[in-house]
Amino acid sequence: MKSLVSIAVLVAAGVMLVGGAVAQEKKQLAFVVNASSDFWKLAEAGVKKAQAELPNYELQFRYPAQGTAALQNALMDDLVAAGTDAIMISSADPKNSIDAFNRIAAQVPLFTTDSDAPASNRLAYLGSSNTLAGVQAGEEMVKALPNGGKCMGFVGFLGADNAVERIAGFRQAIEGKGIELVDVRGDDVDFTKARTNVDDVLVANPEITCMVGFYSYNPPKIYEALQAAGKLGQITVVAFDEDPVTLGAVKEGSFAATIVQQPFEWGYQGMKLMAAYLEGDKSGIPEDKLIIVPTAVINKDNVDAFSADLKAKISGG
C-alpha cells in the first residue's frame, strides 16, 4: 500500500512538472506604450485579438507609470529580466533612448510603433507615416480655410519623432496657402497643462483663427477650452485620432476633421509579426524596416460609419 501511495505521489509530481514545463514554454511578447491614454485602448484590443490566435504565446500590454523615457526604459529592463522574448514600444523620447534601446535590442528582438527610434538597433517600425498624416491634417486645414489664417498647434512630446514628423508634414501642406503655424505648445502628456496651454493662447493670442491637436488627448482639451470661452465654431480645428469627444466635435461640425491612425492594427499585426520573427520567419520585415499602416481623414461624411467600426473593434465584435 505504501509503495502504491509513493508511486501515485511520483506520478502526480511528474504531471505537475510536465504541466509546469508546458506553461514555461509559452513565449512572452510585450507591447509597451508611451503614456496612459484612452488612445491605446484600440491597440490593447488588437493585442487581445492576436492573443486568441497565438495560444502558444503570452501577450502583455504595458503602460509605464508615467510617460517618461526613464520609466519606459526601466519597464523594458524589467520585462527582459522577467523572461519576455520580444518587445514592441512607442518611444516617449527616441533621441535620448538610443543607448537603452540598443541595450534591450542586444537581448531580445525590439520593434517600435507609433513613435519610431530609427537611430537605434530596433528591427522594424510598424505604424503610421506621421509625415503623411501631418500632410493630411494640413490639407484639411487648407480646405477649411481657403482665405488663410494663423494656427496654433498643441502636442505632448515636442521632441518625439511622431510629433516632429506630424508638424513637418502639416507645415509642408500649408506652405504657400496663406496659413501660418505660429507655434506648437508641448505639455509632456500632462492633461492639465494641455488644457492650460489652450486657455493661455485664447487669452494671449487673439489673432489665432485655427488650432491643431497633434496628440489624441489634445483635441478634447481644445474642445473644452473653446466651449468654456464660447468660441466653438469660431476657431477652425483639425484634430488627430479618435477620442469620443473629437468624433463628437467632428459630427456636430465644431471640428473640421480628424486624422485617424489604426492602433488596433498596430497591436494585432505587431504581435503576429513578433511571433513570426521568433519562429524564424523574417519575411514580414521589409528592406527599409518600415511597415506603414495607412491613416485616414474622418469628417462629417464618414464619422458615423467610422464610429460604428471603432465600437465593434473595442468590444471585440
PDB file of C-alpha atoms in Angstrom:
ATOM      1  CA  MET A   1       0.000   0.000   0.000  1.00  0.00           C
ATOM      2  CA  LYS A   2       2.802   2.321   0.936  1.00  0.00           C
ATOM      3  CA  SER A   3       4.527   1.687  -2.385  1.00  0.00           C
ATOM      4  CA  LEU A   4       1.315   2.391  -4.294  1.00  0.00           C
ATOM      5  CA  VAL A   5       0.933   5.722  -2.489  1.00  0.00           C
ATOM      6  CA  SER A   6       4.555   6.576  -3.308  1.00  0.00           C
ATOM      7  CA  ILE A   7       4.002   5.745  -6.967  1.00  0.00           C
ATOM      8  CA  ALA A   8       0.863   7.873  -7.016  1.00  0.00           C
ATOM      9  CA  VAL A   9       2.755  10.784  -5.474  1.00  0.00           C
ATOM     10  CA  LEU A  10       5.570  10.436  -8.001  1.00  0.00           C
ATOM     11  CA  VAL A  11       3.107  10.286 -10.904  1.00  0.00           C
ATOM     12  CA  ALA A  12       1.308  13.365  -9.618  1.00  0.00           C
ATOM     13  CA  ALA A  13       4.613  15.190  -9.194  1.00  0.00           C
ATOM     14  CA  GLY A  14       5.596  14.180 -12.712  1.00  0.00           C
ATOM     15  CA  VAL A  15       2.339  15.548 -14.111  1.00  0.00           C
ATOM     16  CA  MET A  16       2.913  18.831 -12.271  1.00  0.00           C
ATOM     17  CA  LEU A  17       6.451  19.082 -13.616  1.00  0.00           C
ATOM     18  CA  VAL A  18       5.305  18.402 -17.171  1.00  0.00           C
ATOM     19  CA  GLY A  19       2.482  20.902 -16.798  1.00  0.00           C
ATOM     20  CA  GLY A  20       4.922  23.472 -15.454  1.00  0.00           C
ATOM     21  CA  ALA A  21       7.290  22.834 -18.324  1.00  0.00           C
ATOM     22  CA  VAL A  22       4.474  23.319 -20.842  1.00  0.00           C
ATOM     23  CA  ALA A  23       3.460  26.567 -19.134  1.00  0.00           C
ATOM     24  CA  GLN A  24       7.045  27.811 -19.200  1.00  0.00           C
ATOM     25  CA  GLU A  25       7.334  27.001 -22.888  1.00  0.00           C
ATOM     26  CA  LYS A  26       4.929  29.834 -23.740  1.00  0.00           C
ATOM     27  CA  LYS A  27       6.937  32.694 -25.150  1.00  0.00           C
ATOM     28  CA  GLN A  28       6.139  36.173 -23.912  1.00  0.00           C
ATOM     29  CA  LEU A  29       5.522  39.214 -26.110  1.00  0.00           C
ATOM     30  CA  ALA A  30       5.062  42.741 -24.769  1.00  0.00           C
ATOM     31  CA  PHE A  31       3.524  45.910 -26.208  1.00  0.00           C
ATOM     32  CA  VAL A  32       4.762  48.988 -24.292  1.00  0.00           C
ATOM     33  CA  VAL A  33       3.053  52.359 -24.775  1.00  0.00           C
ATOM     34  CA  ASN A  34       4.401  55.860 -24.187  1.00  0.00           C
ATOM     35  CA  ALA A  35       1.778  57.134 -21.722  1.00  0.00           C
ATOM     36  CA  SER A  36      -1.561  56.311 -20.166  1.00  0.00           C
ATOM     37  CA  SER A  37      -4.216  57.488 -22.639  1.00  0.00           C
ATOM     38  CA  ASP A  38      -7.567  56.216 -23.931  1.00  0.00           C
ATOM     39  CA  PHE A  39      -5.968  56.245 -27.384  1.00  0.00           C
ATOM     40  CA  TRP A  40      -4.252  52.966 -26.535  1.00  0.00           C
ATOM     41  CA  LYS A  41      -7.469  51.052 -25.868  1.00  0.00           C
ATOM     42  CA  LEU A  42      -7.655  50.176 -29.559  1.00  0.00           C
ATOM     43  CA  ALA A  43      -4.116  48.824 -29.607  1.00  0.00           C
ATOM     44  CA  GLU A  44      -4.943  46.807 -26.500  1.00  0.00           C
ATOM     45  CA  ALA A  45      -7.986  45.373 -28.303  1.00  0.00           C
ATOM     46  CA  GLY A  46      -5.712  44.412 -31.200  1.00  0.00           C
ATOM     47  CA  VAL A  47      -3.348  42.626 -28.832  1.00  0.00           C
ATOM     48  CA  LYS A  48      -6.321  40.804 -27.329  1.00  0.00           C
ATOM     49  CA  LYS A  49      -7.386  39.601 -30.790  1.00  0.00           C
ATOM     50  CA  ALA A  50      -3.836  38.424 -31.503  1.00  0.00           C
ATOM     51  CA  GLN A  51      -3.772  36.528 -28.200  1.00  0.00           C
ATOM     52  CA  ALA A  52      -6.756  34.458 -29.349  1.00  0.00           C
ATOM     53  CA  GLU A  53      -4.779  33.460 -32.450  1.00  0.00           C
ATOM     54  CA  LEU A  54      -1.484  32.832 -30.640  1.00  0.00           C
ATOM     55  CA  PRO A  55      -2.303  30.245 -27.944  1.00  0.00           C
ATOM     56  CA  ASN A  56       1.371  29.320 -27.533  1.00  0.00           C
ATOM     57  CA  TYR A  57       2.282  32.880 -26.543  1.00  0.00           C
ATOM     58  CA  GLU A  58       1.576  35.067 -23.549  1.00  0.00           C
ATOM     59  CA  LEU A  59       0.887  38.637 -24.665  1.00  0.00           C
ATOM     60  CA  GLN A  60       1.282  41.619 -22.355  1.00  0.00           C
ATOM     61  CA  PHE A  61       0.091  45.207 -22.794  1.00  0.00           C
ATOM     62  CA  ARG A  62       2.032  47.533 -20.519  1.00  0.00           C
ATOM     63  CA  TYR A  63       1.722  51.182 -19.524  1.00  0.00           C
ATOM     64  CA  PRO A  64       4.661  52.970 -17.851  1.00  0.00           C
ATOM     65  CA  ALA A  65       3.866  54.616 -14.514  1.00  0.00           C
ATOM     66  CA  GLN A  66       4.428  57.962 -16.252  1.00  0.00           C
ATOM     67  CA  GLY A  67       5.145  58.973 -19.827  1.00  0.00           C
ATOM     68  CA  THR A  68       8.911  59.387 -19.476  1.00  0.00           C
ATOM     69  CA  ALA A  69      11.771  57.705 -21.291  1.00  0.00           C
ATOM     70  CA  ALA A  70      13.404  56.722 -17.999  1.00  0.00           C
ATOM     71  CA  LEU A  71      10.329  54.827 -16.785  1.00  0.00           C
ATOM     72  CA  GLN A  72       9.757  53.266 -20.199  1.00  0.00           C
ATOM     73  CA  ASN A  73      13.313  52.008 -20.337  1.00  0.00           C
ATOM     74  CA  ALA A  74      13.141  50.696 -16.770  1.00  0.00           C
ATOM     75  CA  LEU A  75       9.946  48.856 -17.686  1.00  0.00           C
ATOM     76  CA  MET A  76      11.672  47.221 -20.643  1.00  0.00           C
ATOM     77  CA  ASP A  77      14.565  46.161 -18.404  1.00  0.00           C
ATOM     78  CA  ASP A  78      12.050  44.576 -16.035  1.00  0.00           C
ATOM     79  CA  LEU A  79      10.318  42.768 -18.894  1.00  0.00           C
ATOM     80  CA  VAL A  80      13.576  41.315 -20.179  1.00  0.00           C
ATOM     81  CA  ALA A  81      14.587  40.249 -16.668  1.00  0.00           C
ATOM     82  CA  ALA A  82      11.216  38.507 -16.317  1.00  0.00           C
ATOM     83  CA  GLY A  83      11.820  36.491 -19.477  1.00  0.00           C
ATOM     84  CA  THR A  84       9.973  38.470 -22.141  1.00  0.00           C
ATOM     85  CA  ASP A  85      11.039  37.231 -25.569  1.00  0.00           C
ATOM     86  CA  ALA A  86      10.230  40.252 -27.778  1.00  0.00           C
ATOM     87  CA  ILE A  87       9.075  43.842 -27.241  1.00  0.00           C
ATOM     88  CA  MET A  88       7.231  46.456 -29.305  1.00  0.00           C
ATOM     89  CA  ILE A  89       7.344  50.012 -27.945  1.00  0.00           C
ATOM     90  CA  SER A  90       6.144  53.537 -28.708  1.00  0.00           C
ATOM     91  CA  SER A  91       9.087  55.647 -27.622  1.00  0.00           C
ATOM     92  CA  ALA A  92       8.430  58.728 -25.499  1.00  0.00           C
ATOM     93  CA  ASP A  93      11.867  60.188 -26.285  1.00  0.00           C
ATOM     94  CA  PRO A  94      13.691  58.350 -29.094  1.00  0.00           C
ATOM     95  CA  LYS A  95      16.709  60.640 -29.300  1.00  0.00           C
ATOM     96  CA  ASN A  96      17.589  60.191 -25.630  1.00  0.00           C
ATOM     97  CA  SER A  97      16.785  56.488 -25.517  1.00  0.00           C
ATOM     98  CA  ILE A  98      19.219  55.133 -28.105  1.00  0.00           C
ATOM     99  CA  ASP A  99      21.590  53.526 -25.603  1.00  0.00           C
ATOM    100  CA  ALA A 100      18.706  51.981 -23.660  1.00  0.00           C
ATOM    101  CA  PHE A 101      17.051  50.705 -26.832  1.00  0.00           C
ATOM    102  CA  ASN A 102      20.311  49.205 -28.054  1.00  0.00           C
ATOM    103  CA  ARG A 103      20.828  47.503 -24.703  1.00  0.00           C
ATOM    104  CA  ILE A 104      17.374  45.906 -24.969  1.00  0.00           C
ATOM    105  CA  ALA A 105      17.829  45.056 -28.660  1.00  0.00           C
ATOM    106  CA  ALA A 106      21.030  43.173 -27.793  1.00  0.00           C
ATOM    107  CA  GLN A 107      18.975  40.866 -25.568  1.00  0.00           C
ATOM    108  CA  VAL A 108      15.603  40.419 -27.311  1.00  0.00           C
ATOM    109  CA  PRO A 109      14.044  41.390 -30.674  1.00  0.00           C
ATOM    110  CA  LEU A 110      12.911  45.021 -30.356  1.00  0.00           C
ATOM    111  CA  PHE A 111      10.314  46.688 -32.581  1.00  0.00           C
ATOM    112  CA  THR A 112       8.845  50.201 -32.497  1.00  0.00           C
ATOM    113  CA  THR A 113       5.360  51.534 -33.170  1.00  0.00           C
ATOM    114  CA  ASP A 114       3.674  54.956 -33.224  1.00  0.00           C
ATOM    115  CA  SER A 115       6.908  56.844 -32.420  1.00  0.00           C
ATOM    116  CA  ASP A 116       9.981  55.362 -34.066  1.00  0.00           C
ATOM    117  CA  ALA A 117      13.606  55.290 -32.945  1.00  0.00           C
ATOM    118  CA  PRO A 118      15.327  54.803 -36.320  1.00  0.00           C
ATOM    119  CA  ALA A 119      18.798  55.555 -34.962  1.00  0.00           C
ATOM    120  CA  SER A 120      18.572  52.570 -32.628  1.00  0.00           C
ATOM    121  CA  ASN A 121      19.036  48.869 -33.361  1.00  0.00           C
ATOM    122  CA  ARG A 122      15.293  48.183 -33.421  1.00  0.00           C
ATOM    123  CA  LEU A 123      14.374  45.581 -36.030  1.00  0.00           C
ATOM    124  CA  ALA A 124      11.474  47.445 -37.644  1.00  0.00           C
ATOM    125  CA  TYR A 125       8.846  50.147 -37.175  1.00  0.00           C
ATOM    126  CA  LEU A 126       5.169  49.273 -37.568  1.00  0.00           C
ATOM    127  CA  GLY A 127       2.779  52.219 -37.558  1.00  0.00           C
ATOM    128  CA  SER A 128       1.674  55.340 -39.358  1.00  0.00           C
ATOM    129  CA  SER A 129       3.702  57.581 -41.598  1.00  0.00           C
ATOM    130  CA  ASN A 130       3.464  60.548 -39.286  1.00  0.00           C
ATOM    131  CA  THR A 131       4.724  62.870 -42.013  1.00  0.00           C
ATOM    132  CA  LEU A 132       1.914  61.837 -44.360  1.00  0.00           C
ATOM    133  CA  ALA A 133      -0.594  62.130 -41.512  1.00  0.00           C
ATOM    134  CA  GLY A 134       0.641  65.676 -40.917  1.00  0.00           C
ATOM    135  CA  VAL A 135       0.226  66.424 -44.617  1.00  0.00           C
ATOM    136  CA  GLN A 136      -3.361  65.155 -44.466  1.00  0.00           C
ATOM    137  CA  ALA A 137      -4.059  67.439 -41.493  1.00  0.00           C
ATOM    138  CA  GLY A 138      -2.587  70.401 -43.352  1.00  0.00           C
ATOM    139  CA  GLU A 139      -4.655  69.651 -46.437  1.00  0.00           C
ATOM    140  CA  GLU A 140      -7.826  69.565 -44.352  1.00  0.00           C
ATOM    141  CA  MET A 141      -6.906  72.923 -42.827  1.00  0.00           C
ATOM    142  CA  VAL A 142      -6.366  74.394 -46.299  1.00  0.00           C
ATOM    143  CA  LYS A 143      -9.833  73.170 -47.340  1.00  0.00           C
ATOM    144  CA  ALA A 144     -11.394  74.650 -44.230  1.00  0.00           C
ATOM    145  CA  LEU A 145      -9.568  77.992 -44.506  1.00  0.00           C
ATOM    146  CA  PRO A 146      -9.419  78.982 -48.196  1.00  0.00           C
ATOM    147  CA  ASN A 147      -8.696  82.588 -47.181  1.00  0.00           C
ATOM    148  CA  GLY A 148      -5.847  81.630 -44.856  1.00  0.00           C
ATOM    149  CA  GLY A 149      -5.351  82.005 -41.125  1.00  0.00           C
ATOM    150  CA  LYS A 150      -2.983  81.821 -38.178  1.00  0.00           C
ATOM    151  CA  CYS A 151      -2.803  78.458 -36.383  1.00  0.00           C
ATOM    152  CA  MET A 152      -1.512  77.250 -33.040  1.00  0.00           C
ATOM    153  CA  GLY A 153      -0.548  73.617 -32.517  1.00  0.00           C
ATOM    154  CA  PHE A 154      -0.652  71.520 -29.352  1.00  0.00           C
ATOM    155  CA  VAL A 155       1.220  68.285 -28.688  1.00  0.00           C
ATOM    156  CA  GLY A 156       2.586  66.072 -25.923  1.00  0.00           C
ATOM    157  CA  PHE A 157       6.283  65.471 -26.533  1.00  0.00           C
ATOM    158  CA  LEU A 158       7.762  68.165 -28.773  1.00  0.00           C
ATOM    159  CA  GLY A 159      10.892  66.091 -29.373  1.00  0.00           C
ATOM    160  CA  ALA A 160       9.228  62.760 -30.188  1.00  0.00           C
ATOM    161  CA  ASP A 161       9.555  61.618 -33.789  1.00  0.00           C
ATOM    162  CA  ASN A 162       5.796  61.328 -34.274  1.00  0.00           C
ATOM    163  CA  ALA A 163       5.321  64.940 -33.155  1.00  0.00           C
ATOM    164  CA  VAL A 164       8.233  66.299 -35.195  1.00  0.00           C
ATOM    165  CA  GLU A 165       7.068  64.480 -38.328  1.00  0.00           C
ATOM    166  CA  ARG A 166       3.400  65.464 -37.996  1.00  0.00           C
ATOM    167  CA  ILE A 167       4.320  69.098 -37.515  1.00  0.00           C
ATOM    168  CA  ALA A 168       6.686  69.000 -40.505  1.00  0.00           C
ATOM    169  CA  GLY A 169       4.010  67.376 -42.683  1.00  0.00           C
ATOM    170  CA  PHE A 170       1.451  69.971 -41.629  1.00  0.00           C
ATOM    171  CA  ARG A 171       3.824  72.817 -42.454  1.00  0.00           C
ATOM    172  CA  GLN A 172       4.541  71.231 -45.824  1.00  0.00           C
ATOM    173  CA  ALA A 173       0.848  71.104 -46.741  1.00  0.00           C
ATOM    174  CA  ILE A 174       0.043  74.695 -45.727  1.00  0.00           C
ATOM    175  CA  GLU A 175       3.106  76.283 -47.320  1.00  0.00           C
ATOM    176  CA  GLY A 176       2.070  78.981 -49.766  1.00  0.00           C
ATOM    177  CA  LYS A 177      -1.617  78.640 -48.850  1.00  0.00           C
ATOM    178  CA  GLY A 178      -1.900  81.715 -46.646  1.00  0.00           C
ATOM    179  CA  ILE A 179      -1.930  79.649 -43.454  1.00  0.00           C
ATOM    180  CA  GLU A 180       0.772  80.060 -40.812  1.00  0.00           C
ATOM    181  CA  LEU A 181       1.548  77.652 -37.980  1.00  0.00           C
ATOM    182  CA  VAL A 182       2.652  80.289 -35.494  1.00  0.00           C
ATOM    183  CA  ASP A 183       3.873  77.901 -32.806  1.00  0.00           C
ATOM    184  CA  VAL A 184       3.356  74.480 -31.215  1.00  0.00           C
ATOM    185  CA  ARG A 185       2.940  74.176 -27.451  1.00  0.00           C
ATOM    186  CA  GLY A 186       4.123  70.993 -25.696  1.00  0.00           C
ATOM    187  CA  ASP A 187       2.640  69.577 -22.493  1.00  0.00           C
ATOM    188  CA  ASP A 188       4.664  66.377 -21.782  1.00  0.00           C
ATOM    189  CA  VAL A 189       1.369  64.415 -21.590  1.00  0.00           C
ATOM    190  CA  ASP A 190       0.198  66.458 -18.629  1.00  0.00           C
ATOM    191  CA  PHE A 191      -3.544  66.782 -19.274  1.00  0.00           C
ATOM    192  CA  THR A 192      -3.910  69.808 -17.003  1.00  0.00           C
ATOM    193  CA  LYS A 193      -1.126  71.599 -18.851  1.00  0.00           C
ATOM    194  CA  ALA A 194      -2.650  70.559 -22.179  1.00  0.00           C
ATOM    195  CA  ARG A 195      -5.832  72.436 -21.258  1.00  0.00           C
ATOM    196  CA  THR A 196      -3.937  75.397 -19.772  1.00  0.00           C
ATOM    197  CA  ASN A 197      -1.912  75.752 -22.973  1.00  0.00           C
ATOM    198  CA  VAL A 198      -5.109  76.279 -24.963  1.00  0.00           C
ATOM    199  CA  ASP A 199      -6.595  78.654 -22.382  1.00  0.00           C
ATOM    200  CA  ASP A 200      -3.418  80.733 -22.424  1.00  0.00           C
ATOM    201  CA  VAL A 201      -3.415  81.006 -26.214  1.00  0.00           C
ATOM    202  CA  LEU A 202      -7.048  82.133 -26.259  1.00  0.00           C
ATOM    203  CA  VAL A 203      -6.159  84.987 -23.895  1.00  0.00           C
ATOM    204  CA  ALA A 204      -2.689  85.960 -25.179  1.00  0.00           C
ATOM    205  CA  ASN A 205      -3.092  85.324 -28.907  1.00  0.00           C
ATOM    206  CA  PRO A 206      -6.393  86.767 -30.178  1.00  0.00           C
ATOM    207  CA  GLU A 207      -5.027  86.643 -33.741  1.00  0.00           C
ATOM    208  CA  ILE A 208      -5.218  82.812 -33.754  1.00  0.00           C
ATOM    209  CA  THR A 209      -8.014  81.570 -36.022  1.00  0.00           C
ATOM    210  CA  CYS A 210      -7.156  77.871 -36.193  1.00  0.00           C
ATOM    211  CA  MET A 211      -5.803  75.126 -33.960  1.00  0.00           C
ATOM    212  CA  VAL A 212      -4.286  71.668 -34.447  1.00  0.00           C
ATOM    213  CA  GLY A 213      -4.269  68.961 -31.784  1.00  0.00           C
ATOM    214  CA  PHE A 214      -1.386  66.650 -32.712  1.00  0.00           C
ATOM    215  CA  TYR A 215      -1.863  64.023 -29.948  1.00  0.00           C
ATOM    216  CA  SER A 216      -5.067  62.139 -29.179  1.00  0.00           C
ATOM    217  CA  TYR A 217      -5.903  63.998 -25.968  1.00  0.00           C
ATOM    218  CA  ASN A 218      -5.107  67.491 -27.325  1.00  0.00           C
ATOM    219  CA  PRO A 219      -8.286  67.907 -29.416  1.00  0.00           C
ATOM    220  CA  PRO A 220     -10.612  67.160 -26.448  1.00  0.00           C
ATOM    221  CA  LYS A 221      -8.719  69.753 -24.405  1.00  0.00           C
ATOM    222  CA  ILE A 222      -9.066  72.218 -27.271  1.00  0.00           C
ATOM    223  CA  TYR A 223     -12.799  71.468 -27.336  1.00  0.00           C
ATOM    224  CA  GLU A 224     -13.135  72.029 -23.584  1.00  0.00           C
ATOM    225  CA  ALA A 225     -11.287  75.344 -23.737  1.00  0.00           C
ATOM    226  CA  LEU A 226     -13.202  76.646 -26.763  1.00  0.00           C
ATOM    227  CA  GLN A 227     -16.503  75.626 -25.225  1.00  0.00           C
ATOM    228  CA  ALA A 228     -15.659  77.379 -21.944  1.00  0.00           C
ATOM    229  CA  ALA A 229     -14.625  80.520 -23.850  1.00  0.00           C
ATOM    230  CA  GLY A 230     -17.747  80.468 -26.039  1.00  0.00           C
ATOM    231  CA  LYS A 231     -15.599  80.099 -29.170  1.00  0.00           C
ATOM    232  CA  LEU A 232     -16.675  76.725 -30.547  1.00  0.00           C
ATOM    233  CA  GLY A 233     -17.136  77.137 -34.278  1.00  0.00           C
ATOM    234  CA  GLN A 234     -15.268  80.444 -34.305  1.00  0.00           C
ATOM    235  CA  ILE A 235     -11.811  78.837 -34.394  1.00  0.00           C
ATOM    236  CA  THR A 236     -11.176  76.153 -37.019  1.00  0.00           C
ATOM    237  CA  VAL A 237      -9.810  72.926 -35.568  1.00  0.00           C
ATOM    238  CA  VAL A 238      -8.168  69.935 -37.221  1.00  0.00           C
ATOM    239  CA  ALA A 239      -7.533  67.031 -34.905  1.00  0.00           C
ATOM    240  CA  PHE A 240      -5.642  63.760 -34.668  1.00  0.00           C
ATOM    241  CA  ASP A 241      -7.015  60.401 -33.553  1.00  0.00           C
ATOM    242  CA  GLU A 242     -10.390  59.145 -32.474  1.00  0.00           C
ATOM    243  CA  ASP A 243     -11.194  60.267 -28.955  1.00  0.00           C
ATOM    244  CA  PRO A 244     -15.010  60.213 -28.457  1.00  0.00           C
ATOM    245  CA  VAL A 245     -15.017  63.961 -27.787  1.00  0.00           C
ATOM    246  CA  THR A 246     -13.115  64.536 -31.024  1.00  0.00           C
ATOM    247  CA  LEU A 247     -15.503  62.384 -33.054  1.00  0.00           C
ATOM    248  CA  GLY A 248     -18.462  64.160 -31.479  1.00  0.00           C
ATOM    249  CA  ALA A 249     -16.949  67.528 -32.396  1.00  0.00           C
ATOM    250  CA  VAL A 250     -16.470  66.401 -35.994  1.00  0.00           C
ATOM    251  CA  LYS A 251     -20.055  65.135 -36.149  1.00  0.00           C
ATOM    252  CA  GLU A 252     -21.510  68.399 -34.828  1.00  0.00           C
ATOM    253  CA  GLY A 253     -19.267  70.497 -37.082  1.00  0.00           C
ATOM    254  CA  SER A 254     -17.178  72.087 -34.318  1.00  0.00           C
ATOM    255  CA  PHE A 255     -14.030  70.450 -35.761  1.00  0.00           C
ATOM    256  CA  ALA A 256     -13.282  70.395 -39.493  1.00  0.00           C
ATOM    257  CA  ALA A 257     -11.786  66.885 -39.494  1.00  0.00           C
ATOM    258  CA  THR A 258      -9.601  64.445 -37.627  1.00  0.00           C
ATOM    259  CA  ILE A 259      -6.760  62.296 -38.937  1.00  0.00           C
ATOM    260  CA  VAL A 260      -7.039  58.777 -37.586  1.00  0.00           C
ATOM    261  CA  GLN A 261      -4.485  56.026 -37.318  1.00  0.00           C
ATOM    262  CA  GLN A 262      -5.052  52.312 -36.871  1.00  0.00           C
ATOM    263  CA  PRO A 263      -3.692  51.440 -33.412  1.00  0.00           C
ATOM    264  CA  PHE A 264      -5.844  48.296 -33.408  1.00  0.00           C
ATOM    265  CA  GLU A 265      -3.720  47.028 -36.301  1.00  0.00           C
ATOM    266  CA  TRP A 266      -0.521  48.031 -34.521  1.00  0.00           C
ATOM    267  CA  GLY A 267      -1.461  45.786 -31.628  1.00  0.00           C
ATOM    268  CA  TYR A 268      -2.755  42.939 -33.774  1.00  0.00           C
ATOM    269  CA  GLN A 269      -0.176  42.970 -36.559  1.00  0.00           C
ATOM    270  CA  GLY A 270       2.640  43.799 -34.143  1.00  0.00           C
ATOM    271  CA  MET A 271       2.074  40.698 -32.035  1.00  0.00           C
ATOM    272  CA  LYS A 272       1.738  38.477 -35.110  1.00  0.00           C
ATOM    273  CA  LEU A 273       4.925  39.983 -36.578  1.00  0.00           C
ATOM    274  CA  MET A 274       6.948  39.328 -33.415  1.00  0.00           C
ATOM    275  CA  ALA A 275       5.630  35.776 -33.067  1.00  0.00           C
ATOM    276  CA  ALA A 276       6.557  35.015 -36.671  1.00  0.00           C
ATOM    277  CA  TYR A 277      10.032  36.502 -36.137  1.00  0.00           C
ATOM    278  CA  LEU A 278      10.633  34.321 -33.087  1.00  0.00           C
ATOM    279  CA  GLU A 279       9.631  31.307 -35.151  1.00  0.00           C
ATOM    280  CA  GLY A 280      12.241  32.158 -37.770  1.00  0.00           C
ATOM    281  CA  ASP A 281      10.001  33.903 -40.319  1.00  0.00           C
ATOM    282  CA  LYS A 282      11.575  37.268 -41.079  1.00  0.00           C
ATOM    283  CA  SER A 283       9.666  37.857 -44.327  1.00  0.00           C
ATOM    284  CA  GLY A 284       7.414  40.438 -42.646  1.00  0.00           C
ATOM    285  CA  ILE A 285      10.290  42.876 -42.246  1.00  0.00           C
ATOM    286  CA  PRO A 286      10.870  44.943 -45.425  1.00  0.00           C
ATOM    287  CA  GLU A 287      14.282  46.112 -46.510  1.00  0.00           C
ATOM    288  CA  ASP A 288      13.675  49.658 -45.271  1.00  0.00           C
ATOM    289  CA  LYS A 289      12.361  48.272 -41.944  1.00  0.00           C
ATOM    290  CA  LEU A 290       9.196  50.387 -42.205  1.00  0.00           C
ATOM    291  CA  ILE A 291       5.763  48.740 -42.116  1.00  0.00           C
ATOM    292  CA  ILE A 292       3.321  51.572 -42.793  1.00  0.00           C
ATOM    293  CA  VAL A 293      -0.311  51.270 -41.697  1.00  0.00           C
ATOM    294  CA  PRO A 294      -2.284  53.994 -43.573  1.00  0.00           C
ATOM    295  CA  THR A 295      -4.035  56.900 -41.863  1.00  0.00           C
ATOM    296  CA  ALA A 296      -7.457  58.251 -42.905  1.00  0.00           C
ATOM    297  CA  VAL A 297      -9.391  61.517 -42.863  1.00  0.00           C
ATOM    298  CA  ILE A 298     -12.618  61.484 -40.845  1.00  0.00           C
ATOM    299  CA  ASN A 299     -15.151  64.267 -41.457  1.00  0.00           C
ATOM    300  CA  LYS A 300     -18.915  64.736 -41.177  1.00  0.00           C
ATOM    301  CA  ASP A 301     -19.490  62.470 -44.179  1.00  0.00           C
ATOM    302  CA  ASN A 302     -17.920  59.321 -42.716  1.00  0.00           C
ATOM    303  CA  VAL A 303     -17.755  59.870 -38.947  1.00  0.00           C
ATOM    304  CA  ASP A 304     -20.819  57.717 -38.153  1.00  0.00           C
ATOM    305  CA  ALA A 305     -19.521  54.715 -40.110  1.00  0.00           C
ATOM    306  CA  PHE A 306     -16.074  55.096 -38.565  1.00  0.00           C
ATOM    307  CA  SER A 307     -17.510  55.344 -35.041  1.00  0.00           C
ATOM    308  CA  ALA A 308     -19.541  52.164 -35.531  1.00  0.00           C
ATOM    309  CA  ASP A 309     -16.467  50.264 -36.718  1.00  0.00           C
ATOM    310  CA  LEU A 310     -14.475  51.621 -33.784  1.00  0.00           C
ATOM    311  CA  LYS A 311     -17.074  50.450 -31.288  1.00  0.00           C
ATOM    312  CA  ALA A 312     -17.085  46.973 -32.809  1.00  0.00           C
ATOM    313  CA  LYS A 313     -13.304  46.667 -32.586  1.00  0.00           C
ATOM    314  CA  ILE A 314     -13.154  47.751 -28.945  1.00  0.00           C
ATOM    315  CA  SER A 315     -15.955  45.402 -27.953  1.00  0.00           C
ATOM    316  CA  GLY A 316     -14.320  42.531 -29.834  1.00  0.00           C
ATOM    317  CA  GLY A 317     -17.150  42.295 -32.358  1.00  0.00           C
TER     318      GLY A 317
END
